[in-house]
Amino acid sequence: MVCSIVPPYILRRLAAQGSPRFSAVARAAREALLHVGAVHAARTSAPTAPAGIRQLEPSPVNRSVFDAKSGESLPGQVVRKEGDAATGDPAVDEAYDGLGHTHSLYADAFGRNSIDGLGMPLKATVHFGRMYDNAFWDGQQMVFGDGDGEVFERFTRSLSVIGHELAHGVTQFSAGLAYRNQAGAINESVSDVFGALVEQYFRKQTAAEASWLIGEGLFTPQVEGSALRSMKAPGTAYDDDVLGKDPQPDSMDSYVRTRSDNGGVHINSGIPNRAFCLVAQTLGGNAWDAPGQIWYETLTGGSLSTATTFTAFAKATAATAKELFGEESAEHDAVRGAWETVKVKL
Amino acid sequence: MKITVERSGGIAALTRVWTVQAVTTSEKSRWQPLVEACPWDAVDDPRQAPDGQPDGQPDRFMYSIRAGQRRATLPETAVTGPWRVLVESTRTAAEESRPGGGEAGFRR
Ligand SMILES: [Zn+2]
């Protein structure tokens, strides 16, 4: 039973609002449908413009970018704070902008108040290490290497990579998924999903227009490859004489059993990645709307075990779609159909 | 003595391998102390950790290091002190293209 002054059908209608302008309200309405507590918070408000829901509005972004100057001590020397003008150092300015675009997606599309949901300031360190071929979230902040210049360019070049790493923070503060085997591959996939959404939301691209590539622009021109991973066609992102071929499977038929890479977390993530892309392509429009809402609610809704499996995660997304949009909805059908295509049993 | 450093993981999940061969007496006397300085017996295999990355950080590198019969697997955050010296020396020597310098490449 939902005890609320806002009738469930209004919440449902709000929840179904597709326009980005409404998505924070829509998100809050969906939250309210799922959590009775949030409905109580909205009790004093008018149904169409819920003031209580407005109070959930995220706080403005608060960024700091640091320079490690090729060292490895964190965070390094602060070089750009919130509101400061561009520095002219591309790594600094790309990191600053990337943090902002990531904050915007979570705030506008999902009503989330920064990475931890509590308005945490966003920090990034650039120029970490010498020829460092990586970017990572250390549990508290982002860290970017400059790349070796032969295989990799600087890691701030890709917005989907910035979004990927910050999504590890969101997972850490919500579902807390383990980083091994299938739970680890879901953890990786969720980072690719929200990394892709950050980029698509910034570029205002529909699911049909988007590249669905993760890490476009990171490889130097010497490498035969467009990106690190392809969510649309896993296994096709690169095929290079030196690097070898993208090892991602695109369905359970080619699931990789391995002890390396924590049980193939960056490999088997291709399967749930493609499932998300299929949902978005089937529904059309913007992937951060219904598809993003379903994945976001599944990640943050509290129903996932930290040791989740592909099947448990698939079931959870279908249950979320049913709860948000109804059993007979196109959204519920699209989610079920996508998992069937990648051969994950529901 | 053959020394191999294999670095896996990272957001790109590409595995890089650096190898050097210490064949001559002078090469052996250069590498032996670097190898001996590492606490090989004090390392647990982090791949046995039930929840994944032992340092709790996704997308960090993992190093598998071999020298002769000895081997150890370490998360990036544990590659400090003598391990760091051994890894960096191996990488530098392997990337120098002089004959006998070693090999650098990717595991495919
Ligand atoms: Zn990752």
PDB file of C-alpha atoms and ligand atoms in Angstrom, chain A residues 164-165 168 179 188 266, chain B residues 59, ligand 1:
ATOM      1  CA  HIS A 164      33.203   5.000 -16.398  1.00  0.00           C
ATOM      2  CA  GLU A 165      35.596   5.671 -13.527  1.00  0.00           C
ATOM      3  CA  HIS A 168      32.777   2.964 -10.001  1.00  0.00           C
ATOM      4  CA  TYR A 179      35.006  -7.002  -8.379  1.00  0.00           C
ATOM      5  CA  GLU A 188      32.399  -3.128 -15.044  1.00  0.00           C
ATOM      6  CA  HIS A 266      36.475  -6.499 -18.430  1.00  0.00           C
TER       7      HIS A 266
ATOM      8  CA  ASP B  59      40.733  -0.782 -12.854  1.00  0.00           C
TER       9      ASP B  59
HETATM   10 ZN    ZN C   1      36.237  -0.156 -14.638  1.00  0.00          ZN
END
